[in-house]
C-alpha cells in the first residue's frame, strides 16, 4: 500500500502498520505529515516532526529487527482511528499491548497518542 494516492484514514493506518512490520522506514514515514507528533496519551511528547519520527523508528528497527505488531482490533471514531495491538520485540522476548489513537490532517497521519 502506498501513501501517494488518496487513502481513507483507516487505509493510512493500515499502510503504516504494514510498513512498520516490514521495517520499511521510507514507506512507514510516507504516511506521516511533516509536522506529525507522537505522544504518550495524556503525557509526554515522544517525537515532533517527521525527522524525529524517522530517527525514533530507525533506532527501533535496528534495536529490534524481529519487532512485530499484530492488530487486535481497529475502531473508527469520527475522524480518528484507534488500533489495539499486541507488540512483540522478538519471539519469546518482550511483549506488550498498546492502543494507538491516530489523528489526521491533509491526507496524512498528523498525531498518534499511545496508551500503554
Protein backbone atom coordinates (compact mmCIF):
# COMPACT_ATOMS: atom_id res chain seq x y z
CA UNK A 1 0.00 0.00 0.00
CA UNK A 2 1.29 3.46 -0.84
CA UNK A 3 0.60 6.78 0.84
CA UNK A 4 0.91 8.60 -2.51
CA UNK A 5 -2.74 8.05 -3.51
CA UNK A 6 -5.75 9.43 -1.64
CA UNK A 7 -6.44 6.93 1.13
CA UNK A 8 -9.06 6.75 3.85
CA UNK A 9 -7.86 7.33 7.40
CA UNK A 10 -8.20 3.59 8.12
CA UNK A 11 -6.15 2.80 4.99
CA UNK A 12 -3.43 5.23 6.12
CA UNK A 13 -3.19 3.44 9.47
CA UNK A 14 -3.23 0.01 7.84
CA UNK A 15 -0.49 1.04 5.43
CA UNK A 16 1.78 2.44 8.11
CA UNK A 17 1.27 -0.71 10.23
CA UNK A 18 2.20 -2.87 7.23
CA UNK A 19 5.34 -0.76 6.64
CA UNK A 20 6.15 -0.85 10.39
CA UNK A 21 6.01 -4.64 10.41
CA UNK A 22 8.14 -4.81 7.26
CA UNK A 23 10.54 -2.34 8.93
CA UNK A 24 10.41 -0.29 5.74
CA UNK A 25 11.37 3.10 7.15
CA UNK A 26 10.74 5.11 3.97
CA UNK A 27 7.31 3.56 3.41
CA UNK A 28 6.43 4.00 7.09
CA UNK A 29 7.38 7.69 7.10
CA UNK A 30 5.44 8.34 3.88
CA UNK A 31 2.19 8.03 5.84
CA UNK A 32 3.10 10.84 8.27
CA UNK A 33 2.77 14.61 7.92
CA UNK A 34 5.99 16.64 8.06
CA UNK A 35 4.91 18.13 11.40
CA UNK A 36 3.41 14.94 12.88
CA UNK A 37 3.60 14.31 16.62
CA UNK A 38 3.92 11.07 18.59
CA UNK A 39 2.82 11.24 22.20
CA UNK A 40 2.09 9.17 25.26
CA UNK A 41 -1.62 9.54 25.99
CA UNK A 42 -2.10 12.37 28.48
CA UNK A 43 1.63 12.74 28.95
CA UNK A 44 5.00 13.10 27.33
CA UNK A 45 5.66 14.05 23.73
CA UNK A 46 7.78 11.30 22.20
CA UNK A 47 8.67 12.83 18.81
CA UNK A 48 7.83 16.03 16.96
CA UNK A 49 8.25 16.24 13.19
CA UNK A 50 8.96 13.67 10.54
CA UNK A 51 12.74 13.77 11.06
CA UNK A 52 12.32 12.85 14.74
CA UNK A 53 9.79 10.12 13.91
CA UNK A 54 12.18 8.73 11.29
CA UNK A 55 15.10 8.68 13.74
CA UNK A 56 12.99 7.10 16.51
CA UNK A 57 11.90 4.28 14.21
CA UNK A 58 15.32 3.84 12.59
CA UNK A 59 16.66 3.11 16.07
CA UNK A 60 13.70 0.89 16.99
CA UNK A 61 14.08 -1.19 13.82
CA UNK A 62 17.85 -1.52 14.39
CA UNK A 63 17.43 -2.46 18.07
CA UNK A 64 14.57 -4.91 17.46
CA UNK A 65 14.90 -6.48 13.98
CA UNK A 66 12.13 -9.01 14.75
CA UNK A 67 9.72 -6.42 16.18
CA UNK A 68 6.12 -7.06 15.11
CA UNK A 69 2.74 -5.50 15.91
CA UNK A 70 -0.40 -7.62 15.48
CA UNK A 71 -3.68 -5.79 15.10
CA UNK A 72 -6.20 -6.98 17.70
CA UNK A 73 -8.97 -4.51 16.85
CA UNK A 74 -9.42 -1.33 14.82
CA UNK A 75 -12.16 1.20 15.57
CA UNK A 76 -13.07 4.28 13.57
CA UNK A 77 -14.47 7.02 15.79
CA UNK A 78 -15.38 10.17 13.90
CA UNK A 79 -12.24 11.30 12.12
CA UNK A 80 -9.95 9.20 14.35
CA UNK A 81 -8.70 5.64 14.06
CA UNK A 82 -7.95 3.64 17.21
CA UNK A 83 -5.85 0.48 16.98
CA UNK A 84 -5.39 -2.09 19.74
CA UNK A 85 -2.18 -4.02 19.04
CA UNK A 86 -0.11 -6.84 20.52
CA UNK A 87 3.56 -5.96 20.07
CA UNK A 88 6.46 -8.38 20.42
CA UNK A 89 10.07 -7.29 20.22
CA UNK A 90 11.26 -10.82 19.31
CA UNK A 91 9.89 -14.35 19.51
CA UNK A 92 9.93 -15.21 23.21
CA UNK A 93 11.08 -11.67 24.05
CA UNK A 94 9.43 -8.58 25.47
CA UNK A 95 5.75 -8.29 24.57
CA UNK A 96 3.13 -5.68 25.43
CA UNK A 97 -0.23 -4.32 24.36
CA UNK A 98 -0.76 -0.78 23.14
CA UNK A 99 -3.64 1.33 21.98
CA UNK A 100 -2.75 3.90 19.32
CA UNK A 101 -5.10 6.83 18.70
CA UNK A 102 -4.49 8.38 15.26
CA UNK A 103 -5.45 11.90 14.14
CA UNK A 104 -5.15 13.17 10.56
CA UNK A 105 -4.59 16.33 8.52
CA UNK A 106 -4.08 16.83 4.80
CA UNK A 107 -4.37 13.14 3.95
CA UNK A 108 -1.57 12.10 6.33
CA UNK A 109 -1.20 10.95 9.93
CA UNK A 110 -0.80 14.13 11.98
CA UNK A 111 -0.67 12.73 15.52
CA UNK A 112 -0.53 9.41 17.33
CA UNK A 113 -1.17 9.09 21.05
CA UNK A 114 -0.15 5.78 22.61
CA UNK A 115 -1.93 4.24 25.59
CA UNK A 116 0.28 1.56 27.14
